[in-house]
PDB file of C-alpha atoms in Angstrom:
ATOM      1  CA  MET O   1      -2.051  -5.278   1.447  1.00  0.00           C
ATOM      2  CA  GLN O   2      -3.540  -4.021   4.701  1.00  0.00           C
ATOM      3  CA  PHE O   3      -0.184  -2.519   5.710  1.00  0.00           C
ATOM      4  CA  VAL O   4      -0.084  -0.535   2.459  1.00  0.00           C
ATOM      5  CA  SER O   5      -3.679   0.544   3.045  1.00  0.00           C
ATOM      6  CA  GLY O   6      -2.626   1.782   6.487  1.00  0.00           C
ATOM      7  CA  ILE O   7      -0.020   3.991   4.806  1.00  0.00           C
ATOM      8  CA  VAL O   8      -2.733   5.286   2.467  1.00  0.00           C
ATOM      9  CA  PHE O   9      -4.953   6.353   5.374  1.00  0.00           C
ATOM     10  CA  VAL O  10      -2.041   8.003   7.222  1.00  0.00           C
ATOM     11  CA  GLN O  11      -1.134   9.986   4.099  1.00  0.00           C
ATOM     12  CA  TYR O  12      -4.755  11.001   3.640  1.00  0.00           C
ATOM     13  CA  GLY O  13      -4.860  12.271   7.235  1.00  0.00           C
ATOM     14  CA  LYS O  14      -1.900  14.555   6.510  1.00  0.00           C
ATOM     15  CA  PHE O  15      -3.478  15.582   3.221  1.00  0.00           C
ATOM     16  CA  PHE O  16      -6.752  16.411   5.000  1.00  0.00           C
ATOM     17  CA  PHE O  17      -5.085  18.815   7.442  1.00  0.00           C
ATOM     18  CA  ARG O  18      -3.086  20.487   4.648  1.00  0.00           C
ATOM     19  CA  GLN O  19      -6.240  21.093   2.651  1.00  0.00           C
ATOM     20  CA  ALA O  20      -8.114  22.577   5.633  1.00  0.00           C
ATOM     21  CA  SER O  21      -6.157  25.840   5.334  1.00  0.00           C
ATOM     22  CA  ARG O  22      -6.599  26.255   1.566  1.00  0.00           C
ATOM     23  CA  LYS O  23      -9.284  27.914  -0.462  1.00  0.00           C
ATOM     24  CA  SER O  24      -9.509  25.382  -3.286  1.00  0.00           C
ATOM     25  CA  GLN O  25     -11.540  22.289  -2.418  1.00  0.00           C
ATOM     26  CA  VAL O  26     -11.194  20.420  -5.726  1.00  0.00           C
ATOM     27  CA  ALA O  27      -8.230  18.311  -4.626  1.00  0.00           C
ATOM     28  CA  PHE O  28      -9.861  17.690  -1.246  1.00  0.00           C
ATOM     29  CA  ARG O  29     -13.070  16.427  -2.856  1.00  0.00           C
ATOM     30  CA  LEU O  30     -11.210  14.189  -5.283  1.00  0.00           C
ATOM     31  CA  GLY O  31      -9.060  12.804  -2.473  1.00  0.00           C
ATOM     32  CA  THR O  32     -12.107  12.139  -0.309  1.00  0.00           C
ATOM     33  CA  ILE O  33     -13.872  10.283  -3.125  1.00  0.00           C
ATOM     34  CA  GLY O  34     -10.752   8.200  -3.725  1.00  0.00           C
ATOM     35  CA  ILE O  35     -10.272   7.334  -0.054  1.00  0.00           C
ATOM     36  CA  LEU O  36     -13.936   6.351   0.377  1.00  0.00           C
ATOM     37  CA  LEU O  37     -13.682   3.999  -2.593  1.00  0.00           C
ATOM     38  CA  HIS O  38     -10.500   2.529  -1.133  1.00  0.00           C
ATOM     39  CA  LEU O  39     -12.193   2.147   2.249  1.00  0.00           C
ATOM     40  CA  ALA O  40     -14.780  -0.011   0.500  1.00  0.00           C
ATOM     41  CA  GLN O  41     -11.917  -2.114  -0.920  1.00  0.00           C
ATOM     42  CA  VAL O  42     -10.444  -2.554   2.552  1.00  0.00           C
ATOM     43  CA  ILE O  43     -13.831  -3.607   3.946  1.00  0.00           C
ATOM     44  CA  VAL O  44     -14.060  -6.290   1.255  1.00  0.00           C
ATOM     45  CA  ASP O  45     -10.551  -7.449   2.228  1.00  0.00           C
ATOM     46  CA  MET O  46     -11.201  -7.434   5.966  1.00  0.00           C
ATOM     47  CA  TRP O  47     -14.537  -9.254   6.074  1.00  0.00           C
ATOM     48  CA  PRO O  48     -12.928 -12.741   6.048  1.00  0.00           C
ATOM     49  CA  PHE O  49     -10.879 -11.869   9.148  1.00  0.00           C
ATOM     50  CA  VAL O  50     -13.974 -10.578  10.932  1.00  0.00           C
ATOM     51  CA  LEU O  51     -15.735 -13.832  10.135  1.00  0.00           C
ATOM     52  CA  THR O  52     -13.027 -15.965  11.798  1.00  0.00           C
ATOM     53  CA  SER O  53     -13.725 -14.296  15.145  1.00  0.00           C
ATOM     54  CA  VAL O  54     -17.441 -15.105  14.974  1.00  0.00           C
ATOM     55  CA  GLU O  55     -18.728 -18.391  16.340  1.00  0.00           C
ATOM     56  CA  LYS O  56     -19.758 -20.614  13.449  1.00  0.00           C
ATOM     57  CA  LYS O  57     -22.979 -22.471  14.187  1.00  0.00           C
ATOM     58  CA  THR O  58     -24.293 -22.883  10.656  1.00  0.00           C
ATOM     59  CA  THR O  59     -22.809 -22.341   7.238  1.00  0.00           C
ATOM     60  CA  THR O  60     -24.613 -19.531   5.481  1.00  0.00           C
ATOM     61  CA  THR O  61     -24.267 -18.204   1.956  1.00  0.00           C
ATOM     62  CA  LEU O  62     -22.476 -15.138   3.308  1.00  0.00           C
ATOM     63  CA  GLN O  63     -20.019 -17.303   5.227  1.00  0.00           C
ATOM     64  CA  SER O  64     -19.321 -19.300   2.086  1.00  0.00           C
ATOM     65  CA  PHE O  65     -18.442 -16.038   0.366  1.00  0.00           C
ATOM     66  CA  PHE O  66     -16.097 -15.060   3.194  1.00  0.00           C
ATOM     67  CA  HIS O  67     -14.411 -18.455   3.067  1.00  0.00           C
ATOM     68  CA  SER O  68     -13.936 -18.062  -0.667  1.00  0.00           C
ATOM     69  CA  LEU O  69     -11.996 -14.850   0.001  1.00  0.00           C
ATOM     70  CA  GLN O  70      -9.717 -16.707   2.391  1.00  0.00           C
ATOM     71  CA  TYR O  71      -9.136 -19.409  -0.185  1.00  0.00           C
ATOM     72  CA  TYR O  72      -8.190 -16.663  -2.629  1.00  0.00           C
ATOM     73  CA  ALA O  73      -5.226 -15.730  -0.437  1.00  0.00           C
ATOM     74  CA  SER O  74      -4.280 -19.335   0.396  1.00  0.00           C
ATOM     75  CA  GLY O  75      -3.866 -20.532  -3.189  1.00  0.00           C
ATOM     76  CA  LYS O  76      -6.269 -23.450  -2.720  1.00  0.00           C
ATOM     77  CA  MET O  77      -9.225 -24.291  -4.886  1.00  0.00           C
ATOM     78  CA  TYR O  78     -11.421 -21.249  -4.503  1.00  0.00           C
ATOM     79  CA  THR O  79     -14.163 -19.137  -5.933  1.00  0.00           C
ATOM     80  CA  TYR O  80     -13.540 -15.391  -5.817  1.00  0.00           C
ATOM     81  CA  PHE O  81     -15.604 -14.130  -8.743  1.00  0.00           C
ATOM     82  CA  LEU O  82     -17.647 -11.670  -6.678  1.00  0.00           C
ATOM     83  CA  TYR O  83     -14.539 -10.556  -4.768  1.00  0.00           C
ATOM     84  CA  GLU O  84     -12.692  -9.585  -7.954  1.00  0.00           C
ATOM     85  CA  ALA O  85     -15.833  -8.039  -9.463  1.00  0.00           C
ATOM     86  CA  LEU O  86     -16.149  -5.685  -6.494  1.00  0.00           C
ATOM     87  CA  HIS O  87     -12.433  -4.982  -6.231  1.00  0.00           C
ATOM     88  CA  ILE O  88     -11.904  -4.101  -9.885  1.00  0.00           C
ATOM     89  CA  CYS O  89     -15.038  -1.954 -10.014  1.00  0.00           C
ATOM     90  CA  LEU O  90     -13.813   0.051  -7.002  1.00  0.00           C
ATOM     91  CA  ALA O  91     -10.282   0.227  -8.429  1.00  0.00           C
ATOM     92  CA  VAL O  92     -11.652   1.753 -11.643  1.00  0.00           C
ATOM     93  CA  GLY O  93     -13.200   4.537  -9.575  1.00  0.00           C
ATOM     94  CA  VAL O  94     -10.020   5.173  -7.572  1.00  0.00           C
ATOM     95  CA  ILE O  95      -7.738   5.223 -10.601  1.00  0.00           C
ATOM     96  CA  MET O  96     -10.026   7.449 -12.670  1.00  0.00           C
ATOM     97  CA  VAL O  97     -10.177   9.980  -9.812  1.00  0.00           C
ATOM     98  CA  VAL O  98      -6.402  10.043  -9.308  1.00  0.00           C
ATOM     99  CA  GLN O  99      -5.570  10.126 -13.016  1.00  0.00           C
ATOM    100  CA  TYR O 100      -7.972  13.041 -13.478  1.00  0.00           C
ATOM    101  CA  HIS O 101      -6.188  14.837 -10.625  1.00  0.00           C
ATOM    102  CA  PHE O 102      -2.784  14.354 -12.240  1.00  0.00           C
ATOM    103  CA  PHE O 103      -4.144  15.355 -15.656  1.00  0.00           C
ATOM    104  CA  ARG O 104      -5.259  18.653 -14.126  1.00  0.00           C
ATOM    105  CA  LEU O 105      -1.807  19.019 -12.609  1.00  0.00           C
ATOM    106  CA  ALA O 106      -0.113  18.256 -15.915  1.00  0.00           C
ATOM    107  CA  TYR O 107      -2.161  20.768 -17.896  1.00  0.00           C
ATOM    108  CA  ALA O 108      -1.778  23.420 -15.167  1.00  0.00           C
ATOM    109  CA  THR O 109       1.998  23.245 -15.650  1.00  0.00           C
ATOM    110  CA  ASP O 110       1.789  22.996 -19.468  1.00  0.00           C
ATOM    111  CA  ALA O 111       3.641  19.684 -19.201  1.00  0.00           C
ATOM    112  CA  LEU O 112       1.017  18.107 -21.456  1.00  0.00           C
ATOM    113  CA  SER O 113       0.088  19.893 -24.648  1.00  0.00           C
ATOM    114  CA  ASN O 114      -3.331  19.720 -26.264  1.00  0.00           C
ATOM    115  CA  LYS O 115      -2.109  17.096 -28.729  1.00  0.00           C
ATOM    116  CA  TRP O 116      -1.977  14.610 -25.834  1.00  0.00           C
ATOM    117  CA  THR O 117      -5.636  15.128 -24.969  1.00  0.00           C
ATOM    118  CA  VAL O 118      -7.162  12.754 -27.515  1.00  0.00           C
ATOM    119  CA  PRO O 119      -4.643   9.849 -27.181  1.00  0.00           C
ATOM    120  CA  LEU O 120      -4.700   9.937 -23.382  1.00  0.00           C
ATOM    121  CA  GLY O 121      -8.475  10.312 -23.390  1.00  0.00           C
ATOM    122  CA  ILE O 122      -8.780   7.194 -25.552  1.00  0.00           C
ATOM    123  CA  LEU O 123      -6.431   5.246 -23.263  1.00  0.00           C
ATOM    124  CA  CYS O 124      -8.345   6.322 -20.145  1.00  0.00           C
ATOM    125  CA  LEU O 125     -11.638   5.398 -21.786  1.00  0.00           C
ATOM    126  CA  GLY O 126     -10.171   2.028 -22.779  1.00  0.00           C
ATOM    127  CA  ALA O 127      -9.008   1.422 -19.196  1.00  0.00           C
ATOM    128  CA  CYS O 128     -12.448   2.322 -17.854  1.00  0.00           C
ATOM    129  CA  VAL O 129     -14.248   0.083 -20.358  1.00  0.00           C
ATOM    130  CA  GLY O 130     -11.781  -2.746 -19.747  1.00  0.00           C
ATOM    131  CA  GLY O 131     -12.064  -2.494 -15.966  1.00  0.00           C
ATOM    132  CA  LEU O 132     -15.855  -2.335 -15.894  1.00  0.00           C
ATOM    133  CA  GLY O 133     -16.060  -5.082 -18.526  1.00  0.00           C
ATOM    134  CA  ALA O 134     -13.773  -7.350 -16.484  1.00  0.00           C
ATOM    135  CA  SER O 135     -15.821  -6.599 -13.369  1.00  0.00           C
ATOM    136  CA  PHE O 136     -19.030  -7.503 -15.221  1.00  0.00           C
ATOM    137  CA  GLU O 137     -17.493 -10.763 -16.506  1.00  0.00           C
ATOM    138  CA  PHE O 138     -16.390 -11.729 -12.991  1.00  0.00           C
ATOM    139  CA  PHE O 139     -19.904 -11.036 -11.725  1.00  0.00           C
ATOM    140  CA  ARG O 140     -21.431 -13.031 -14.589  1.00  0.00           C
ATOM    141  CA  GLN O 141     -19.244 -16.035 -13.736  1.00  0.00           C
ATOM    142  CA  PHE O 142     -20.205 -15.647 -10.082  1.00  0.00           C
ATOM    143  CA  ARG O 143     -23.893 -15.818 -11.022  1.00  0.00           C
ATOM    144  CA  GLN O 144     -23.224 -19.023 -12.962  1.00  0.00           C
ATOM    145  CA  SER O 145     -21.063 -20.705 -10.300  1.00  0.00           C
ATOM    146  CA  GLY O 146     -22.498 -19.342  -7.058  1.00  0.00           C
ATOM    147  CA  PHE O 147     -20.750 -19.124  -3.692  1.00  0.00           C
ATOM    148  CA  ASP O 148     -20.188 -22.807  -3.131  1.00  0.00           C
ATOM    149  CA  SER O 149     -18.395 -23.641  -6.371  1.00  0.00           C
ATOM    150  CA  ALA O 150     -14.902 -25.067  -5.801  1.00  0.00           C
ATOM    151  CA  THR O 151     -13.868 -24.539  -9.402  1.00  0.00           C
ATOM    152  CA  PRO O 152     -10.917 -22.146  -9.695  1.00  0.00           C
ATOM    153  CA  LEU O 153     -11.191 -19.323 -12.172  1.00  0.00           C
ATOM    154  CA  VAL O 154      -9.627 -19.707 -15.595  1.00  0.00           C
ATOM    155  CA  ILE O 155      -9.263 -16.421 -17.447  1.00  0.00           C
ATOM    156  CA  ARG O 156     -10.458 -16.980 -20.995  1.00  0.00           C
ATOM    157  CA  GLY O 157     -12.526 -15.343 -23.714  1.00  0.00           C
ATOM    158  CA  GLN O 158     -14.142 -11.983 -23.041  1.00  0.00           C
ATOM    159  CA  LEU O 159     -12.809 -11.838 -19.484  1.00  0.00           C
ATOM    160  CA  LEU O 160      -9.234 -12.151 -20.759  1.00  0.00           C
ATOM    161  CA  THR O 161      -9.858  -9.463 -23.397  1.00  0.00           C
ATOM    162  CA  PHE O 162     -11.307  -6.992 -20.896  1.00  0.00           C
ATOM    163  CA  TYR O 163      -8.589  -7.742 -18.349  1.00  0.00           C
ATOM    164  CA  ILE O 164      -5.813  -7.130 -20.889  1.00  0.00           C
ATOM    165  CA  MET O 165      -7.536  -3.903 -21.976  1.00  0.00           C
ATOM    166  CA  TRP O 166      -7.801  -2.771 -18.345  1.00  0.00           C
ATOM    167  CA  LEU O 167      -4.157  -3.399 -17.465  1.00  0.00           C
ATOM    168  CA  GLY O 168      -2.677  -2.438 -20.844  1.00  0.00           C
ATOM    169  CA  CYS O 169      -4.459   0.905 -21.159  1.00  0.00           C
ATOM    170  CA  ASN O 170      -3.603   1.804 -17.570  1.00  0.00           C
ATOM    171  CA  GLY O 171       0.037   0.925 -18.108  1.00  0.00           C
ATOM    172  CA  PHE O 172       0.398   2.848 -21.365  1.00  0.00           C
ATOM    173  CA  THR O 173      -1.391   5.878 -19.889  1.00  0.00           C
ATOM    174  CA  ASP O 174       1.001   5.951 -16.948  1.00  0.00           C
ATOM    175  CA  GLY O 175       4.012   5.517 -19.210  1.00  0.00           C
ATOM    176  CA  ALA O 176       2.939   8.358 -21.502  1.00  0.00           C
ATOM    177  CA  ILE O 177       2.297  10.746 -18.607  1.00  0.00           C
ATOM    178  CA  THR O 178       5.626   9.880 -16.981  1.00  0.00           C
ATOM    179  CA  CYS O 179       7.666  10.478 -20.145  1.00  0.00           C
ATOM    180  CA  SER O 180       5.940  13.737 -21.087  1.00  0.00           C
ATOM    181  CA  MET O 181       6.038  15.314 -17.635  1.00  0.00           C
ATOM    182  CA  VAL O 182       9.600  14.266 -16.821  1.00  0.00           C
ATOM    183  CA  LYS O 183      10.750  15.770 -20.115  1.00  0.00           C
ATOM    184  CA  ALA O 184       8.816  18.992 -19.495  1.00  0.00           C
ATOM    185  CA  LEU O 185      10.059  19.350 -15.937  1.00  0.00           C
ATOM    186  CA  TYR O 186      13.697  18.707 -16.795  1.00  0.00           C
ATOM    187  CA  ASN O 187      13.512  21.216 -19.649  1.00  0.00           C
ATOM    188  CA  GLY O 188      11.841  23.826 -17.449  1.00  0.00           C
ATOM    189  CA  ARG O 189      13.709  23.616 -14.168  1.00  0.00           C
ATOM    190  CA  GLY O 190      16.700  25.507 -15.494  1.00  0.00           C
ATOM    191  CA  PHE O 191      14.556  28.572 -16.166  1.00  0.00           C
ATOM    192  CA  VAL O 192      13.236  28.746 -12.599  1.00  0.00           C
ATOM    193  CA  LYS O 193      15.323  31.205 -10.581  1.00  0.00           C
ATOM    194  CA  HIS O 194      13.583  31.019  -7.210  1.00  0.00           C
ATOM    195  CA  LYS O 195      14.823  28.301  -4.899  1.00  0.00           C
ATOM    196  CA  SER O 196      11.337  27.606  -3.502  1.00  0.00           C
ATOM    197  CA  LEU O 197       9.963  27.042  -6.995  1.00  0.00           C
ATOM    198  CA  ARG O 198      12.830  24.723  -7.890  1.00  0.00           C
ATOM    199  CA  THR O 199      12.090  22.749  -4.724  1.00  0.00           C
ATOM    200  CA  THR O 200       8.418  22.534  -5.664  1.00  0.00           C
ATOM    201  CA  LEU O 201       9.283  21.282  -9.141  1.00  0.00           C
ATOM    202  CA  SER O 202      11.682  18.717  -7.695  1.00  0.00           C
ATOM    203  CA  ARG O 203       8.942  17.432  -5.395  1.00  0.00           C
ATOM    204  CA  LEU O 204       6.519  17.259  -8.279  1.00  0.00           C
ATOM    205  CA  LEU O 205       9.044  15.374 -10.407  1.00  0.00           C
ATOM    206  CA  THR O 206       9.675  12.862  -7.617  1.00  0.00           C
ATOM    207  CA  VAL O 207       5.971  12.241  -7.034  1.00  0.00           C
ATOM    208  CA  ILE O 208       5.239  11.807 -10.744  1.00  0.00           C
ATOM    209  CA  ILE O 209       8.109   9.364 -11.229  1.00  0.00           C
ATOM    210  CA  ASN O 210       7.155   7.383  -8.123  1.00  0.00           C
ATOM    211  CA  THR O 211       3.483   7.241  -9.038  1.00  0.00           C
ATOM    212  CA  PHE O 212       3.391   6.479 -12.711  1.00  0.00           C
ATOM    213  CA  SER O 213       6.576   4.440 -12.982  1.00  0.00           C
ATOM    214  CA  LEU O 214       5.491   2.170 -10.114  1.00  0.00           C
ATOM    215  CA  THR O 215       1.936   1.800 -11.410  1.00  0.00           C
ATOM    216  CA  TYR O 216       3.294   1.196 -14.920  1.00  0.00           C
ATOM    217  CA  ILE O 217       5.548  -1.588 -13.616  1.00  0.00           C
ATOM    218  CA  ALA O 218       2.755  -3.111 -11.504  1.00  0.00           C
ATOM    219  CA  ALA O 219       0.282  -3.001 -14.399  1.00  0.00           C
ATOM    220  CA  MET O 220       2.761  -4.510 -16.855  1.00  0.00           C
ATOM    221  CA  LEU O 221       3.812  -7.294 -14.464  1.00  0.00           C
ATOM    222  CA  SER O 222       0.163  -8.087 -13.788  1.00  0.00           C
ATOM    223  CA  LEU O 223      -0.494  -8.112 -17.528  1.00  0.00           C
ATOM    224  CA  ILE O 224       2.475 -10.437 -18.157  1.00  0.00           C
ATOM    225  CA  ALA O 225       1.336 -12.780 -15.382  1.00  0.00           C
ATOM    226  CA  THR O 226      -2.134 -12.869 -16.946  1.00  0.00           C
ATOM    227  CA  ILE O 227      -1.132 -13.578 -20.546  1.00  0.00           C
ATOM    228  CA  LEU O 228       1.919 -15.780 -19.844  1.00  0.00           C
ATOM    229  CA  PRO O 229      -0.105 -19.022 -19.540  1.00  0.00           C
ATOM    230  CA  HIS O 230      -1.703 -18.285 -22.927  1.00  0.00           C
ATOM    231  CA  ILE O 231       1.539 -17.828 -24.881  1.00  0.00           C
ATOM    232  CA  ILE O 232       3.618 -20.680 -23.417  1.00  0.00           C
ATOM    233  CA  PRO O 233       2.577 -24.137 -24.634  1.00  0.00           C
ATOM    234  CA  ASN O 234       1.917 -26.915 -22.116  1.00  0.00           C
ATOM    235  CA  PHE O 235       1.761 -24.476 -19.219  1.00  0.00           C
ATOM    236  CA  SER O 236       0.818 -26.419 -16.088  1.00  0.00           C
ATOM    237  CA  PHE O 237      -2.472 -25.694 -14.355  1.00  0.00           C
ATOM    238  CA  LYS O 238      -0.768 -25.073 -11.003  1.00  0.00           C
ATOM    239  CA  ALA O 239       1.643 -22.576 -12.556  1.00  0.00           C
ATOM    240  CA  GLU O 240      -1.270 -20.847 -14.284  1.00  0.00           C
ATOM    241  CA  MET O 241      -3.083 -20.420 -10.976  1.00  0.00           C
ATOM    242  CA  MET O 242       0.078 -19.001  -9.396  1.00  0.00           C
ATOM    243  CA  CYS O 243       0.441 -16.498 -12.243  1.00  0.00           C
ATOM    244  CA  GLN O 244      -3.192 -15.457 -11.956  1.00  0.00           C
ATOM    245  CA  THR O 245      -2.924 -14.979  -8.198  1.00  0.00           C
ATOM    246  CA  ALA O 246       0.246 -12.893  -8.630  1.00  0.00           C
ATOM    247  CA  GLY O 247      -1.501 -10.835 -11.310  1.00  0.00           C
ATOM    248  CA  PHE O 248      -4.501 -10.166  -9.061  1.00  0.00           C
ATOM    249  CA  LEU O 249      -2.276  -9.133  -6.149  1.00  0.00           C
ATOM    250  CA  LEU O 250      -0.292  -6.723  -8.345  1.00  0.00           C
ATOM    251  CA  ASN O 251      -3.553  -5.360  -9.692  1.00  0.00           C
ATOM    252  CA  GLY O 252      -4.643  -4.743  -6.103  1.00  0.00           C
ATOM    253  CA  LEU O 253      -1.562  -2.565  -5.519  1.00  0.00           C
ATOM    254  CA  LEU O 254      -2.460  -0.079  -8.271  1.00  0.00           C
ATOM    255  CA  SER O 255      -5.100   1.906  -6.399  1.00  0.00           C
ATOM    256  CA  ARG O 256      -2.974   1.979  -3.241  1.00  0.00           C
ATOM    257  CA  ILE O 257       0.070   3.403  -5.055  1.00  0.00           C
ATOM    258  CA  TYR O 258      -2.090   6.020  -6.767  1.00  0.00           C
ATOM    259  CA  LEU O 259      -3.656   7.194  -3.501  1.00  0.00           C
ATOM    260  CA  ILE O 260      -0.357   7.413  -1.604  1.00  0.00           C
ATOM    261  CA  SER O 261       1.074   9.668  -4.304  1.00  0.00           C
ATOM    262  CA  PHE O 262      -2.144  11.669  -4.573  1.00  0.00           C
ATOM    263  CA  CYS O 263      -2.022  12.560  -0.886  1.00  0.00           C
ATOM    264  CA  GLN O 264       1.665  13.489  -0.965  1.00  0.00           C
ATOM    265  CA  PHE O 265       1.289  16.306  -3.427  1.00  0.00           C
ATOM    266  CA  ASP O 266      -1.508  18.328  -4.999  1.00  0.00           C
ATOM    267  CA  GLU O 267      -1.818  20.888  -7.700  1.00  0.00           C
ATOM    268  CA  ILE O 268      -2.489  23.814  -5.355  1.00  0.00           C
ATOM    269  CA  TYR O 269       1.213  24.591  -5.052  1.00  0.00           C
ATOM    270  CA  LEU O 270       1.528  25.079  -8.766  1.00  0.00           C
ATOM    271  CA  VAL O 271      -1.742  26.917  -9.313  1.00  0.00           C
ATOM    272  CA  GLU O 272      -1.106  29.372  -6.480  1.00  0.00           C
ATOM    273  CA  LYS O 273       2.487  30.032  -7.488  1.00  0.00           C
ATOM    274  CA  LYS O 274       1.528  30.232 -11.197  1.00  0.00           C
ATOM    275  CA  ILE O 275       4.465  28.171 -12.378  1.00  0.00           C
ATOM    276  CA  THR O 276       4.778  27.875 -16.146  1.00  0.00           C
ATOM    277  CA  ILE O 277       7.165  25.313 -17.577  1.00  0.00           C
TER     278      ILE O 277
END
């Protein structure tokens, strides 16, 4: 995860210097908000490693929390309610920022018609509600269990509902955007006579496919890993914990994939060149 985050920060550095010479600051502001939210995610991830280098004289509540994060990665009995609450809440912010950026890009190129506005708006709202609801449920379970609880999390009830809503709405939103924009770009590229514009459209197509197809796959795999223990009878507890851990790790990749693609391309090329598909 930290390696992927390193790629995110490198891409943002390149993005920052590209934006310095441009008049529009909208993409720069959105990118900065997204990278700051991701920086907070990385800090949450890195705290356990910082703790291991500190001399341990007494066990504090904060240390117990850090240890719980390490247990999260080790697959042992752990408590990571607060960890997931923070991570999902930050991921909601990152994904909403990046999806808004790509929506602006899609409408600037007429790849999405007005009829898509309401369905995609509902899906985005559902993803936001699901993500914040799941974050709240994780925090509520943390308040009940505390830092020192050795009881592993079992996703049930409202938490399962919110988590499915979060992953499902994100996945379907990405799938819808991918299909509509790929169709629009393939239909429009033949009418573009200038080589530079064709190159720009090809870059845009590549970024869109990479972003939304990868996030769609990650969201769907995470969703499958989450619901699989609930649809297969006599599913072992150990296998359920493995599925949940895999689902959480895939969920953690979503914001990183979004930000890498965000920093590779922005809508300024299309707005300045006034491309109409």
